[in-house]
PDB file of C-alpha atoms and ligand atoms in Angstrom:
ATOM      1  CA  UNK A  46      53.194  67.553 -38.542  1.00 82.00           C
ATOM      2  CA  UNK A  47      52.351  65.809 -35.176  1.00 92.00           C
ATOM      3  CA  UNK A  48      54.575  67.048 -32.297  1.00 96.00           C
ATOM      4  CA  UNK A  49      56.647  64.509 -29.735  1.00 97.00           C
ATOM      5  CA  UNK A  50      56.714  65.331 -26.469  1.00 98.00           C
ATOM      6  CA  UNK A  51      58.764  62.892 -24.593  1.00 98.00           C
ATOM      7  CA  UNK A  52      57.264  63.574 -20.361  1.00 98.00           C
ATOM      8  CA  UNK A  53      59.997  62.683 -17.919  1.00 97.00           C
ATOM      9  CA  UNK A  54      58.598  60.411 -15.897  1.00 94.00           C
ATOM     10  CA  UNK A  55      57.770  56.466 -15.878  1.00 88.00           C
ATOM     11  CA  UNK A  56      54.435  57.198 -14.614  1.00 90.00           C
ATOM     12  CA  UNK A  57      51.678  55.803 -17.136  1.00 91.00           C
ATOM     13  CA  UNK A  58      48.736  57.424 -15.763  1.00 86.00           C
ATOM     14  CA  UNK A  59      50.790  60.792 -16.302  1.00 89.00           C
ATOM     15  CA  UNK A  60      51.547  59.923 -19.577  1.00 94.00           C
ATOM     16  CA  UNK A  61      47.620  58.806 -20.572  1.00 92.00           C
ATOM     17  CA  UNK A  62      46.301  62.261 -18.630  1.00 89.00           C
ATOM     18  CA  UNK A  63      48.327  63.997 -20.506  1.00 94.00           C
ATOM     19  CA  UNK A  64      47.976  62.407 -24.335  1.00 95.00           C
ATOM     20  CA  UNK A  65      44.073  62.297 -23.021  1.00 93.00           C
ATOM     21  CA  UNK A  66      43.857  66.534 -22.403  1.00 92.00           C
ATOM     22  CA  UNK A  67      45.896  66.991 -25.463  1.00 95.00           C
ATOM     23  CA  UNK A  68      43.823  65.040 -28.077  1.00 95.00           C
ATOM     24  CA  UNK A  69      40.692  66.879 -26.459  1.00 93.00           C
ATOM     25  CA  UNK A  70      42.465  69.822 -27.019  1.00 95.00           C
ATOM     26  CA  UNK A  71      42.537  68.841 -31.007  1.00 96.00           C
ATOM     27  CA  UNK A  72      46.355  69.113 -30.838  1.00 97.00           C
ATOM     28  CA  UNK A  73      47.674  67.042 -32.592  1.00 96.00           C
ATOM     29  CA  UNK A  74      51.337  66.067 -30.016  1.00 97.00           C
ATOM     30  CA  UNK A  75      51.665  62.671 -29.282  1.00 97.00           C
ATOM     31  CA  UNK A  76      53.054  62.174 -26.077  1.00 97.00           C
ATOM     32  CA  UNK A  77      56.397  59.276 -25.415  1.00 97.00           C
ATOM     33  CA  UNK A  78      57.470  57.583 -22.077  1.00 97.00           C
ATOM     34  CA  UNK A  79      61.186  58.008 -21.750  1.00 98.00           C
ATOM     35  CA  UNK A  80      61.661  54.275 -22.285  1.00 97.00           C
ATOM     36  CA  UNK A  81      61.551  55.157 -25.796  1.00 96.00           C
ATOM     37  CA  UNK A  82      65.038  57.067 -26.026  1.00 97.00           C
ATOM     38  CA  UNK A  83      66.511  54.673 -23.634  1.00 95.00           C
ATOM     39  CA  UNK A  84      65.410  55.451 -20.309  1.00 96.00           C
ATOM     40  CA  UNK A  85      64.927  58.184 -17.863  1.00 97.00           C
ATOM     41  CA  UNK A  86      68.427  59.451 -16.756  1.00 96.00           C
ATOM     42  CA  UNK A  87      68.964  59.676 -12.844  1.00 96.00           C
ATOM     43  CA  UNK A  88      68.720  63.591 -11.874  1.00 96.00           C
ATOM     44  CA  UNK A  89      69.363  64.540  -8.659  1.00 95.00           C
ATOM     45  CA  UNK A  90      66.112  67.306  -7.648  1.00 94.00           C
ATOM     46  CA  UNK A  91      68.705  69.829  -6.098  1.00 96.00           C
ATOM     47  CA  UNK A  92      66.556  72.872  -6.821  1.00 97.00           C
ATOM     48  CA  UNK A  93      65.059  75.015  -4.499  1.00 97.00           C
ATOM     49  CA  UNK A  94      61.807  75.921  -6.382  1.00 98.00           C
ATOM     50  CA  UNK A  95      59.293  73.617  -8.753  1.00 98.00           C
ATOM     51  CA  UNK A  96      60.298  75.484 -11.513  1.00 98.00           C
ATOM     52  CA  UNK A  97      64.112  74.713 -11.154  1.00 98.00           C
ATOM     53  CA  UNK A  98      63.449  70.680 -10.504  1.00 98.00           C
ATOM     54  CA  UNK A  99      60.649  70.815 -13.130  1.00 98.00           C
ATOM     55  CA  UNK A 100      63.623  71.937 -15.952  1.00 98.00           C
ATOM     56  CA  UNK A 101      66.390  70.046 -14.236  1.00 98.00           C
ATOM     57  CA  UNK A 102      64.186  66.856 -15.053  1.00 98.00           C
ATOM     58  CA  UNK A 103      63.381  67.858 -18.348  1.00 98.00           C
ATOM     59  CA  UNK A 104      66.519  69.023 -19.345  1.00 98.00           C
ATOM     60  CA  UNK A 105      67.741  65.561 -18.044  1.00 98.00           C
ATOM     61  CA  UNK A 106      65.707  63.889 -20.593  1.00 98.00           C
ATOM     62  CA  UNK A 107      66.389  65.933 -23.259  1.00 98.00           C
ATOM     63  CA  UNK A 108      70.299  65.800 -23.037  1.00 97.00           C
ATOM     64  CA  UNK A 109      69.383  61.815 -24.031  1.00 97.00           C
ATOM     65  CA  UNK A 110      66.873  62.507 -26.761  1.00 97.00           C
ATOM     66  CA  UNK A 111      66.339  63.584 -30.195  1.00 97.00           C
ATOM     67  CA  UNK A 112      67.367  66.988 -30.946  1.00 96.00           C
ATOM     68  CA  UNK A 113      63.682  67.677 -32.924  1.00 94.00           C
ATOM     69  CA  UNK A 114      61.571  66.758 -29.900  1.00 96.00           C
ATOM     70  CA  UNK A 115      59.939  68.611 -26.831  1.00 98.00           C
ATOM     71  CA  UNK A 116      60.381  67.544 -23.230  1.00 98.00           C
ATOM     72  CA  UNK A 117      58.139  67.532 -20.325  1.00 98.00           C
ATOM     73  CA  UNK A 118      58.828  67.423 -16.690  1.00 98.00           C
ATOM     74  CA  UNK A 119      56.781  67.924 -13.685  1.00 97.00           C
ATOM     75  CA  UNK A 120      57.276  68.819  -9.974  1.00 97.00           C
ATOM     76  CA  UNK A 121      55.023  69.347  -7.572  1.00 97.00           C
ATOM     77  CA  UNK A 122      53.960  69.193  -3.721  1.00 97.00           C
ATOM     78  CA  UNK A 123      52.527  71.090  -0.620  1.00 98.00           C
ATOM     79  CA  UNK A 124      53.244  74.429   1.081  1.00 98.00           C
ATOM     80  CA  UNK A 125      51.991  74.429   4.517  1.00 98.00           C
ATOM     81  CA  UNK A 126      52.291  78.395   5.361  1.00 98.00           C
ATOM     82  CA  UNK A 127      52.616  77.779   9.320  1.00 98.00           C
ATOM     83  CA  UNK A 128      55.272  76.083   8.138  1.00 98.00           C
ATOM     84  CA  UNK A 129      56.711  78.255   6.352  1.00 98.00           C
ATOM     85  CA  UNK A 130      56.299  76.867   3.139  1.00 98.00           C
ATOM     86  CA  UNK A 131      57.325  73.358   3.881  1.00 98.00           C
ATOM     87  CA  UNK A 132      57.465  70.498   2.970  1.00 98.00           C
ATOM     88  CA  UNK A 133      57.283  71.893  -0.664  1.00 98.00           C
ATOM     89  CA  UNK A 134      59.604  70.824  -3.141  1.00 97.00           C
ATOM     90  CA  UNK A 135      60.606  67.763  -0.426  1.00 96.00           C
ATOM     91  CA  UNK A 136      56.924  66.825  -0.091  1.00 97.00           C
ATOM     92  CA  UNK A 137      57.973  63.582  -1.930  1.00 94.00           C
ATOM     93  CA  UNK A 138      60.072  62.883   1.180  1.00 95.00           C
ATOM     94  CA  UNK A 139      59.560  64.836   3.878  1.00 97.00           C
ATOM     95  CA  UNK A 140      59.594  62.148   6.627  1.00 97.00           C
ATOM     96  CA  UNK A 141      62.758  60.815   5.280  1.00 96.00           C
ATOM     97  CA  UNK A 142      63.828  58.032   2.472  1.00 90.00           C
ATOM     98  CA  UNK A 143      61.947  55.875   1.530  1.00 90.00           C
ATOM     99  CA  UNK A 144      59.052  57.927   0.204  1.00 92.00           C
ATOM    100  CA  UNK A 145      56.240  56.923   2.300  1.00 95.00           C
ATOM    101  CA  UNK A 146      52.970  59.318   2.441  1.00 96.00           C
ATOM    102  CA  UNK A 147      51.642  57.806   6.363  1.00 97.00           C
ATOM    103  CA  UNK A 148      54.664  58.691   7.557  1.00 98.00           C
ATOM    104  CA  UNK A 149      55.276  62.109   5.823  1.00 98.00           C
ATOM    105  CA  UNK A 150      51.420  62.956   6.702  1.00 98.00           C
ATOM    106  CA  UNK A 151      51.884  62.072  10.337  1.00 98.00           C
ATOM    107  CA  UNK A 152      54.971  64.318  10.047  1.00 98.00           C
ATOM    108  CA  UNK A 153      53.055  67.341   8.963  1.00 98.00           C
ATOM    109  CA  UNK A 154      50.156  66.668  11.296  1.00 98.00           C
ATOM    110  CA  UNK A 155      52.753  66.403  14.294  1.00 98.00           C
ATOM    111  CA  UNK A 156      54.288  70.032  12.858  1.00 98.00           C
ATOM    112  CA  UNK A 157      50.610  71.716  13.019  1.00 98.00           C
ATOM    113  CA  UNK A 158      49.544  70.359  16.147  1.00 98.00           C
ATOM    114  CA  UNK A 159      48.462  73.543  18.099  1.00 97.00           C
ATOM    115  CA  UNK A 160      47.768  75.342  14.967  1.00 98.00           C
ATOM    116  CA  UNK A 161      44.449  76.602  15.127  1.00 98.00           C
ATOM    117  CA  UNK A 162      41.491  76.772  11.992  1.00 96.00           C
ATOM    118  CA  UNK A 163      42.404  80.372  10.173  1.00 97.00           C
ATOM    119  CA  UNK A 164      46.114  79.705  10.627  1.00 98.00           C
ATOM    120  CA  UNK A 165      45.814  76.457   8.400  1.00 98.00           C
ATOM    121  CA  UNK A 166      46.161  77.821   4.781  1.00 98.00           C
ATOM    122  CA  UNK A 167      48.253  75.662   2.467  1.00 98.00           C
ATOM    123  CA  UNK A 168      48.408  74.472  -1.232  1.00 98.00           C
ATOM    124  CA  UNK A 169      49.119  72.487  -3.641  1.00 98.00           C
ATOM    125  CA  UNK A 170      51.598  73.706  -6.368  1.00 98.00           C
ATOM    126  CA  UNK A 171      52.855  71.954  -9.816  1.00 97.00           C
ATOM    127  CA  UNK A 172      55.085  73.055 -12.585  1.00 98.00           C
ATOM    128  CA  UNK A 173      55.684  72.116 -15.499  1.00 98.00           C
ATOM    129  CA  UNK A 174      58.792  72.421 -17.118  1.00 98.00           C
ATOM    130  CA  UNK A 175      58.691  72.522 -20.891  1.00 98.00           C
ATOM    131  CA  UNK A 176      62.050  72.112 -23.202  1.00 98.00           C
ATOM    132  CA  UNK A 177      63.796  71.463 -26.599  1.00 97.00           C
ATOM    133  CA  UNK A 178      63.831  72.932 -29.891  1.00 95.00           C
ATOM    134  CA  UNK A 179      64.980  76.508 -28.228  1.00 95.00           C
ATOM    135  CA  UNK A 180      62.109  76.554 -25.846  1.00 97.00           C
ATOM    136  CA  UNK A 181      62.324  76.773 -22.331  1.00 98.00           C
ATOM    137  CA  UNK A 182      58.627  77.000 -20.547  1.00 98.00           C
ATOM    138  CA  UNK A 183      57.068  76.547 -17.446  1.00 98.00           C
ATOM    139  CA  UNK A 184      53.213  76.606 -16.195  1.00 98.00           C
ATOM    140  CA  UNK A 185      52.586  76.632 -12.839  1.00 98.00           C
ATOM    141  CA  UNK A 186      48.906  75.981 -11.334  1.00 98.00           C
ATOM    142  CA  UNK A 187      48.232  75.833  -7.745  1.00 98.00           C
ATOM    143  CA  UNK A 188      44.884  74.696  -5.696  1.00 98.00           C
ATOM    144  CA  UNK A 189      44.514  76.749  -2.412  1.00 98.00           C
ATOM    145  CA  UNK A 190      42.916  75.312   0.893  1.00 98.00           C
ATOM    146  CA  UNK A 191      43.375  74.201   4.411  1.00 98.00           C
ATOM    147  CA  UNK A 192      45.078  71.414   6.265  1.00 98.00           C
ATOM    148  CA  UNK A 193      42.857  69.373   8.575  1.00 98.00           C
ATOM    149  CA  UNK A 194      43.249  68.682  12.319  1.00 98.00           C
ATOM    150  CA  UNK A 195      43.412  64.748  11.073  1.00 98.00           C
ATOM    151  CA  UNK A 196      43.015  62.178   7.822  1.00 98.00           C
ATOM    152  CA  UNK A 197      39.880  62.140   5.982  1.00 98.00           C
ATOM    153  CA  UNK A 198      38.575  59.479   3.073  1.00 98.00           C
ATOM    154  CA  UNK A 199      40.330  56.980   1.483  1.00 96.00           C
ATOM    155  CA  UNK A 200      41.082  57.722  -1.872  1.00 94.00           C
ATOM    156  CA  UNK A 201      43.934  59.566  -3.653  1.00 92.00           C
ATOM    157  CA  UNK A 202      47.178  59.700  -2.659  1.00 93.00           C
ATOM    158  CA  UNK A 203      50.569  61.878  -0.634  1.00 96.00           C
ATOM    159  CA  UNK A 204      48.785  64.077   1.175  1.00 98.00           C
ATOM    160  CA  UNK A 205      45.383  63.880  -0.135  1.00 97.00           C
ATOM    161  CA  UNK A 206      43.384  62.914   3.139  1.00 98.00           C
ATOM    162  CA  UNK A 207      44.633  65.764   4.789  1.00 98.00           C
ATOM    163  CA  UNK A 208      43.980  68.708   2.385  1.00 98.00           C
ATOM    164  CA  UNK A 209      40.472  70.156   2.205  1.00 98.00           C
ATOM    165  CA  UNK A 210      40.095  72.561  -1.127  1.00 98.00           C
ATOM    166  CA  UNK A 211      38.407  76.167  -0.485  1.00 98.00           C
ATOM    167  CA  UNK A 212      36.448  75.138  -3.683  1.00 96.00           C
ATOM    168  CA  UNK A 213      35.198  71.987  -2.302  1.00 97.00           C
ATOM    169  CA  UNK A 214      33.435  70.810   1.051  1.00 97.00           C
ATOM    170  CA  UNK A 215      36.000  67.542   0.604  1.00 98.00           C
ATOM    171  CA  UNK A 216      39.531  66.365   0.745  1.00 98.00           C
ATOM    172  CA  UNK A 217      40.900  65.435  -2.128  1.00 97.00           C
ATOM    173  CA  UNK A 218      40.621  62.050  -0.904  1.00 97.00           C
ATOM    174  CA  UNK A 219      37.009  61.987  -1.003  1.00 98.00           C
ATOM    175  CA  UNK A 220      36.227  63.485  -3.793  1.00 96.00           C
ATOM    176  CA  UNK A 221      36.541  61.533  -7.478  1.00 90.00           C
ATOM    177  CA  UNK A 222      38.858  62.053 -10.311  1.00 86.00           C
ATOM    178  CA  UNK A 223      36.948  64.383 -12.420  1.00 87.00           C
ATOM    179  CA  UNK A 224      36.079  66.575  -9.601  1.00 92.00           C
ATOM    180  CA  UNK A 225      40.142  66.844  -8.897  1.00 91.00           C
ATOM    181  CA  UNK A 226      40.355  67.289 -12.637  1.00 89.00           C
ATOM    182  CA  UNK A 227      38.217  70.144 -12.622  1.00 92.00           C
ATOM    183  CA  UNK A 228      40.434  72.052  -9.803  1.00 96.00           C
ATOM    184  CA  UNK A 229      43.525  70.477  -8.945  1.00 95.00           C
ATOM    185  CA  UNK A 230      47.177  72.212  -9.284  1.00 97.00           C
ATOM    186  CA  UNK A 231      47.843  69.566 -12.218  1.00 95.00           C
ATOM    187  CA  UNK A 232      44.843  70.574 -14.165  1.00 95.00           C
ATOM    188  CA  UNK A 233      45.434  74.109 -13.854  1.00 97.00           C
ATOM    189  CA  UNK A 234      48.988  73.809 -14.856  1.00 97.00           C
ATOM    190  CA  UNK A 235      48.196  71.578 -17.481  1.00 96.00           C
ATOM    191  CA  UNK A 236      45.909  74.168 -18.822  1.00 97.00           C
ATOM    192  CA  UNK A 237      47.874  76.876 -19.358  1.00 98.00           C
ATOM    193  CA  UNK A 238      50.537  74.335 -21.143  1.00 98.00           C
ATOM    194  CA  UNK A 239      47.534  73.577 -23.565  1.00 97.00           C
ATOM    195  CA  UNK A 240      46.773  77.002 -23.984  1.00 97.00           C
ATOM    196  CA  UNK A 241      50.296  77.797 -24.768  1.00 98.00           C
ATOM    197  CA  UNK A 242      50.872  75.290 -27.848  1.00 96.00           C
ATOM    198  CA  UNK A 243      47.687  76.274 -29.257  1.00 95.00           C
ATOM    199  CA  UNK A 244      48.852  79.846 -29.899  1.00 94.00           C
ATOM    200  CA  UNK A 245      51.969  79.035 -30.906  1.00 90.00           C
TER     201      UNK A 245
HETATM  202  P1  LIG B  49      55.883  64.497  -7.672  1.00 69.34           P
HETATM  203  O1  LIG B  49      55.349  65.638  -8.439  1.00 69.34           O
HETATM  204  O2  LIG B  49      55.458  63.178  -8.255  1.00 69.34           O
HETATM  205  O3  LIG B  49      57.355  64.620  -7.422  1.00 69.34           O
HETATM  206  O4  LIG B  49      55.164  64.532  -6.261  1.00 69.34           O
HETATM  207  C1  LIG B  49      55.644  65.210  -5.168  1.00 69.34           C
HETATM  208  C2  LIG B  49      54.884  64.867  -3.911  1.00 69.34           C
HETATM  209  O5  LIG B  49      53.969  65.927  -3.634  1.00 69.34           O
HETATM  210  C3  LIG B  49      54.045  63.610  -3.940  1.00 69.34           C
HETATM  211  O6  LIG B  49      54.774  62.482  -3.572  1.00 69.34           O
HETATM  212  C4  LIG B  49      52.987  63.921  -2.895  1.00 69.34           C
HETATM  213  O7  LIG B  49      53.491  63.703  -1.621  1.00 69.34           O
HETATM  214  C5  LIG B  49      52.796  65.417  -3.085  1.00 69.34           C
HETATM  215  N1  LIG B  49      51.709  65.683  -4.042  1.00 69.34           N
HETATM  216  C6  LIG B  49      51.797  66.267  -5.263  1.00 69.34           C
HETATM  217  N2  LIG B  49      50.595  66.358  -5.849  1.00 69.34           N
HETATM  218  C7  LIG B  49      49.725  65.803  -4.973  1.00 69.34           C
HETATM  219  C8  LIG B  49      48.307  65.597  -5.011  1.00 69.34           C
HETATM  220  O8  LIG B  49      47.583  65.903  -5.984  1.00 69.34           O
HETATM  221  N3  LIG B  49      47.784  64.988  -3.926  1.00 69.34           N
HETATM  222  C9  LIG B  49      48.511  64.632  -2.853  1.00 69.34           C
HETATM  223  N4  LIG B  49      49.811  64.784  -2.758  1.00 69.34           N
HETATM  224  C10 LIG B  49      50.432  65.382  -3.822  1.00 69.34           C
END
């Protein structure tokens, strides 16, 4: 029998990379937008932590959905430690409403100014919040590195010009898709999602 998961979010390239590392997988889940089950309901992200935004979003779908399908939410960000953890689970927003990554990385490069290399660390954390059918999940995968003195490349996105992997000599905005693929918080979460339905 082929699994639904409905993924809380409107985001199609989400929705493909996710139906894409499941059918490699040989599972055989087909993943659902919420505008199937009428929308994705407006949740407020009040939680302190990934994990509690990750299952506030997918428990926000599910109260809408059908009662045989699983639900899938995400949250994710940056943890700057001179910063003492921020902007984490406000990444999204951390230079105020509206979202806007210039002005939330010129925020965090204004924050670290002074900071010098070895006192740099950050990450890159996502969770994934699995529910429905009794189940209540979450896989968390997180890519370590260090925040530059200033922007480099010009591809990716939020905060990708500024973060430089420790398992890369580039940002994440220099370096392609499948290399991100390969190490990325996303991936790793993703993985250990996969790796959970398979031995179920
Ligand atoms: P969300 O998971 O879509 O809510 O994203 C939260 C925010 O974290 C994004 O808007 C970005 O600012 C930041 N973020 C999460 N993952 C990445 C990434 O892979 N690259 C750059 N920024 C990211």
């Amino acid at each position: 029998m082929t699994q639904i998961i409905y993924l809380a979010s409107g985001n199609a390239h989400k929705l493909h990379e996710l139906q894409t590392a499941l059918d490699s997988a040989g599972l055989s889940v087909t993943v659902l937008g919420p505008n199937k089950i009428g929308g994705m309901p407006e949740v407020e992200e009040t939680g302190s932590t990934f994990e509690a935004n990750s299952l506030l979003k997918a428990h926000g779908l599910r109260d809408v959905g059908p009662a045989d399908g699983w639900y899938l939410a995400d949250d994710s960000g940056i943890e700057i430690d001179a910063l003492d953890g921020r902007p984490g689970v406000i990444s999204a927003r951390y230079a105020g409403e509206p979202c806007d990554d210039e002005r939330n990385n010129d925020k965090v490069l204004q924050e670290m100014e002074g900071v010098p290399d070895g006192q740099r660390a950050c990450r890159f954390r996502c969770v994934l919040a699995l529910v429905g059918q009794g189940i209540e999940e979450t896989f968390s995968g997180a890519c370590e590195g260090v925040l530059l003195h200033e922007r480099k490349g010009d591809g990716g996105f939020g905060y990708d010009p500024l973060f430089l992997p420790n398992e890369s000599e580039h940002t994440f905005a220099e370096i392609g898709l499948d290399e991100k693929a390969k190490i990325s918080h996303r991936a790793r979460a993703l993985t250990k999602l996969i790796d959970w339905i398979k031995n179920r």
